[in-house]
Amino acid sequence: MPIITIFGATGTQGAAVLEHVLKDGTYTPRAVTRRLNSDNAKALIARGIEVVEGNLWDKESLKKAIKGSEAVFGNTNFWDPDIYPANPKSEVTQGKNLVDAAKEVGVSFFLYSSLPNATKESNGLYTHCYHVDNKAEIEEYLKASGIPYATICTGWFMENLWNFGSLVKTDNGYDIPLAIYGPEDKQIGTWISHDFGQAAVKVLHRFKENRVEVLGKAYPVVSYRFTYPELAKAIGKALKKEVTFTTLETTGSAELDEAFTYGAKFGMYNSTPAPNPDLVALGVKFGTLEEFLEAEVVPRFA
């Protein structure tokens, strides 16, 4: 089987892609990690998955990791301590290293996890949303490289409810305390483990079937569109407990505050319905909000 090299395979996005690649069986996954001796890497190795070392600061290590692959799933982590908060623009360097390595090795297809350009989308109003704009800049570099590519894009990770403490226990039930977003502001939600991984696999399939259809195309993985009071109500119904929403003044991070303000005031993927019909047409079976709550939230919080 052809190989797809998956970067970030021990993180939320990469792990979702890895699991769906395994389930699908069309590609053999190769997971990339910075440390083969990490617990997450050892767990993948124990499952019989090929795991190789690669460092996004070191292009030669990336070429070795990618060599022999037909496809690459690439993403970069703005929240890496080497990048944020000390040098937030350096994420672009990592992304360019990855693109250069893929081009020099000669991969057939590069699937990149991207985001919109907040500076452009806001007409220059918000210019410090680095974790968003960096990925858009890397995408432009990928486009200019000539590598056959497509992008898949995320909204707010639904897994943030437990991975980042966005659902907090109270005396009467739970609360969603979130900065900047008001009760009327719409949010885009992506069920990463269920929908994002599927989307990656389906785009890979369509590339093999009809590459012209997907080349250069962006696929926002829009699972849900909601206000946070609507989400709180749905969670409360699933848990049979009171769930409230509280707007906080700040995240404690100027970068995140600006990114949240951009998202709340301008929105993301405004022309894309939920679920994204382009991905539905490729065969993605999006999970409903009720299915997400029953599968992920009830076992953790009930």
JSON list of N, CA and C in Angstrom, two decimals, residues 156-169 174-178 228 231 235 243-245 260 301:
[
{"chain": "A", "resi": 156, "resn": "TRP", "atom": "N", "xyz": [-13.47, 25.65, 15.98]},
{"chain": "A", "resi": 156, "resn": "TRP", "atom": "CA", "xyz": [-13.19, 25.42, 17.41]},
{"chain": "A", "resi": 156, "resn": "TRP", "atom": "C", "xyz": [-13.28, 23.92, 17.67]},
{"chain": "A", "resi": 157, "resn": "PHE", "atom": "N", "xyz": [-12.23, 23.36, 18.25]},
{"chain": "A", "resi": 157, "resn": "PHE", "atom": "CA", "xyz": [-12.23, 21.93, 18.52]},
{"chain": "A", "resi": 157, "resn": "PHE", "atom": "C", "xyz": [-13.29, 21.59, 19.56]},
{"chain": "A", "resi": 158, "resn": "MET", "atom": "N", "xyz": [-14.22, 20.72, 19.24]},
{"chain": "A", "resi": 158, "resn": "MET", "atom": "CA", "xyz": [-15.21, 20.30, 20.23]},
{"chain": "A", "resi": 158, "resn": "MET", "atom": "C", "xyz": [-14.53, 19.60, 21.41]},
{"chain": "A", "resi": 159, "resn": "GLU", "atom": "N", "xyz": [-13.38, 19.00, 21.15]},
{"chain": "A", "resi": 159, "resn": "GLU", "atom": "CA", "xyz": [-12.63, 18.33, 22.21]},
{"chain": "A", "resi": 159, "resn": "GLU", "atom": "C", "xyz": [-12.06, 19.30, 23.24]},
{"chain": "A", "resi": 160, "resn": "ASN", "atom": "N", "xyz": [-12.12, 20.62, 22.93]},
{"chain": "A", "resi": 160, "resn": "ASN", "atom": "CA", "xyz": [-11.67, 21.61, 23.91]},
{"chain": "A", "resi": 160, "resn": "ASN", "atom": "C", "xyz": [-12.48, 21.53, 25.20]},
{"chain": "A", "resi": 161, "resn": "LEU", "atom": "N", "xyz": [-13.70, 21.00, 25.11]},
{"chain": "A", "resi": 161, "resn": "LEU", "atom": "CA", "xyz": [-14.54, 20.91, 26.30]},
{"chain": "A", "resi": 161, "resn": "LEU", "atom": "C", "xyz": [-13.84, 20.17, 27.43]},
{"chain": "A", "resi": 162, "resn": "TRP", "atom": "N", "xyz": [-13.05, 19.15, 27.08]},
{"chain": "A", "resi": 162, "resn": "TRP", "atom": "CA", "xyz": [-12.31, 18.44, 28.14]},
{"chain": "A", "resi": 162, "resn": "TRP", "atom": "C", "xyz": [-10.80, 18.62, 28.02]},
{"chain": "A", "resi": 163, "resn": "ASN", "atom": "N", "xyz": [-10.27, 18.78, 26.83]},
{"chain": "A", "resi": 163, "resn": "ASN", "atom": "CA", "xyz": [-8.82, 18.90, 26.70]},
{"chain": "A", "resi": 163, "resn": "ASN", "atom": "C", "xyz": [-8.30, 20.24, 27.25]},
{"chain": "A", "resi": 164, "resn": "PHE", "atom": "N", "xyz": [-9.12, 21.28, 27.18]},
{"chain": "A", "resi": 164, "resn": "PHE", "atom": "CA", "xyz": [-8.69, 22.59, 27.64]},
{"chain": "A", "resi": 164, "resn": "PHE", "atom": "C", "xyz": [-9.63, 23.18, 28.69]},
{"chain": "A", "resi": 165, "resn": "GLY", "atom": "N", "xyz": [-10.38, 22.34, 29.35]},
{"chain": "A", "resi": 165, "resn": "GLY", "atom": "CA", "xyz": [-11.18, 22.80, 30.47]},
{"chain": "A", "resi": 165, "resn": "GLY", "atom": "C", "xyz": [-12.28, 23.77, 30.12]},
{"chain": "A", "resi": 166, "resn": "SER", "atom": "N", "xyz": [-12.90, 23.62, 28.93]},
{"chain": "A", "resi": 166, "resn": "SER", "atom": "CA", "xyz": [-13.95, 24.54, 28.53]},
{"chain": "A", "resi": 166, "resn": "SER", "atom": "C", "xyz": [-15.32, 24.17, 29.07]},
{"chain": "A", "resi": 167, "resn": "LEU", "atom": "N", "xyz": [-15.42, 23.07, 29.78]},
{"chain": "A", "resi": 167, "resn": "LEU", "atom": "CA", "xyz": [-16.65, 22.70, 30.48]},
{"chain": "A", "resi": 167, "resn": "LEU", "atom": "C", "xyz": [-16.27, 22.45, 31.95]},
{"chain": "A", "resi": 168, "resn": "VAL", "atom": "N", "xyz": [-16.71, 23.35, 32.81]},
{"chain": "A", "resi": 168, "resn": "VAL", "atom": "CA", "xyz": [-16.24, 23.39, 34.20]},
{"chain": "A", "resi": 168, "resn": "VAL", "atom": "C", "xyz": [-17.38, 23.05, 35.14]},
{"chain": "A", "resi": 169, "resn": "LYS", "atom": "N", "xyz": [-17.12, 22.21, 36.11]},
{"chain": "A", "resi": 169, "resn": "LYS", "atom": "CA", "xyz": [-18.13, 21.81, 37.09]},
{"chain": "A", "resi": 169, "resn": "LYS", "atom": "C", "xyz": [-18.47, 22.97, 38.01]},
{"chain": "A", "resi": 174, "resn": "TYR", "atom": "N", "xyz": [-22.74, 22.49, 35.32]},
{"chain": "A", "resi": 174, "resn": "TYR", "atom": "CA", "xyz": [-21.52, 22.85, 34.61]},
{"chain": "A", "resi": 174, "resn": "TYR", "atom": "C", "xyz": [-21.67, 24.24, 33.99]},
{"chain": "A", "resi": 175, "resn": "ASP", "atom": "N", "xyz": [-20.50, 24.82, 33.67]},
{"chain": "A", "resi": 175, "resn": "ASP", "atom": "CA", "xyz": [-20.48, 26.12, 33.00]},
{"chain": "A", "resi": 175, "resn": "ASP", "atom": "C", "xyz": [-19.45, 26.07, 31.87]},
{"chain": "A", "resi": 176, "resn": "ILE", "atom": "N", "xyz": [-19.75, 26.79, 30.79]},
{"chain": "A", "resi": 176, "resn": "ILE", "atom": "CA", "xyz": [-18.78, 26.99, 29.70]},
{"chain": "A", "resi": 176, "resn": "ILE", "atom": "C", "xyz": [-18.25, 28.42, 29.85]},
{"chain": "A", "resi": 177, "resn": "PRO", "atom": "N", "xyz": [-17.09, 28.59, 30.47]},
{"chain": "A", "resi": 177, "resn": "PRO", "atom": "CA", "xyz": [-16.52, 29.93, 30.61]},
{"chain": "A", "resi": 177, "resn": "PRO", "atom": "C", "xyz": [-15.59, 30.22, 29.43]},
{"chain": "A", "resi": 178, "resn": "LEU", "atom": "N", "xyz": [-15.95, 31.15, 28.60]},
{"chain": "A", "resi": 178, "resn": "LEU", "atom": "CA", "xyz": [-15.15, 31.42, 27.41]},
{"chain": "A", "resi": 178, "resn": "LEU", "atom": "C", "xyz": [-14.97, 32.92, 27.24]},
{"chain": "A", "resi": 228, "resn": "TYR", "atom": "N", "xyz": [-22.78, 29.83, 22.06]},
{"chain": "A", "resi": 228, "resn": "TYR", "atom": "CA", "xyz": [-22.42, 29.05, 23.25]},
{"chain": "A", "resi": 228, "resn": "TYR", "atom": "C", "xyz": [-23.61, 28.79, 24.17]},
{"chain": "A", "resi": 231, "resn": "LEU", "atom": "N", "xyz": [-25.08, 25.72, 22.72]},
{"chain": "A", "resi": 231, "resn": "LEU", "atom": "CA", "xyz": [-24.29, 24.54, 23.06]},
{"chain": "A", "resi": 231, "resn": "LEU", "atom": "C", "xyz": [-24.52, 24.13, 24.51]},
{"chain": "A", "resi": 235, "resn": "ILE", "atom": "N", "xyz": [-25.83, 20.52, 25.85]},
{"chain": "A", "resi": 235, "resn": "ILE", "atom": "CA", "xyz": [-25.07, 19.72, 26.81]},
{"chain": "A", "resi": 235, "resn": "ILE", "atom": "C", "xyz": [-25.91, 19.44, 28.04]},
{"chain": "A", "resi": 243, "resn": "VAL", "atom": "N", "xyz": [-26.51, 23.59, 32.64]},
{"chain": "A", "resi": 243, "resn": "VAL", "atom": "CA", "xyz": [-25.25, 24.01, 32.02]},
{"chain": "A", "resi": 243, "resn": "VAL", "atom": "C", "xyz": [-25.42, 25.45, 31.57]},
{"chain": "A", "resi": 244, "resn": "THR", "atom": "N", "xyz": [-24.51, 26.30, 32.01]},
{"chain": "A", "resi": 244, "resn": "THR", "atom": "CA", "xyz": [-24.59, 27.73, 31.71]},
{"chain": "A", "resi": 244, "resn": "THR", "atom": "C", "xyz": [-23.40, 28.15, 30.85]},
{"chain": "A", "resi": 245, "resn": "PHE", "atom": "N", "xyz": [-23.47, 29.38, 30.37]},
{"chain": "A", "resi": 245, "resn": "PHE", "atom": "CA", "xyz": [-22.37, 29.97, 29.60]},
{"chain": "A", "resi": 245, "resn": "PHE", "atom": "C", "xyz": [-21.99, 31.30, 30.23]},
{"chain": "A", "resi": 260, "resn": "PHE", "atom": "N", "xyz": [-9.93, 35.53, 19.21]},
{"chain": "A", "resi": 260, "resn": "PHE", "atom": "CA", "xyz": [-11.32, 35.29, 19.61]},
{"chain": "A", "resi": 260, "resn": "PHE", "atom": "C", "xyz": [-12.21, 36.46, 19.18]},
{"chain": "A", "resi": 301, "resn": "PHE", "atom": "N", "xyz": [-18.60, 13.42, 31.63]},
{"chain": "A", "resi": 301, "resn": "PHE", "atom": "CA", "xyz": [-19.13, 14.44, 32.56]},
{"chain": "A", "resi": 301, "resn": "PHE", "atom": "C", "xyz": [-20.43, 14.04, 33.28]}
]
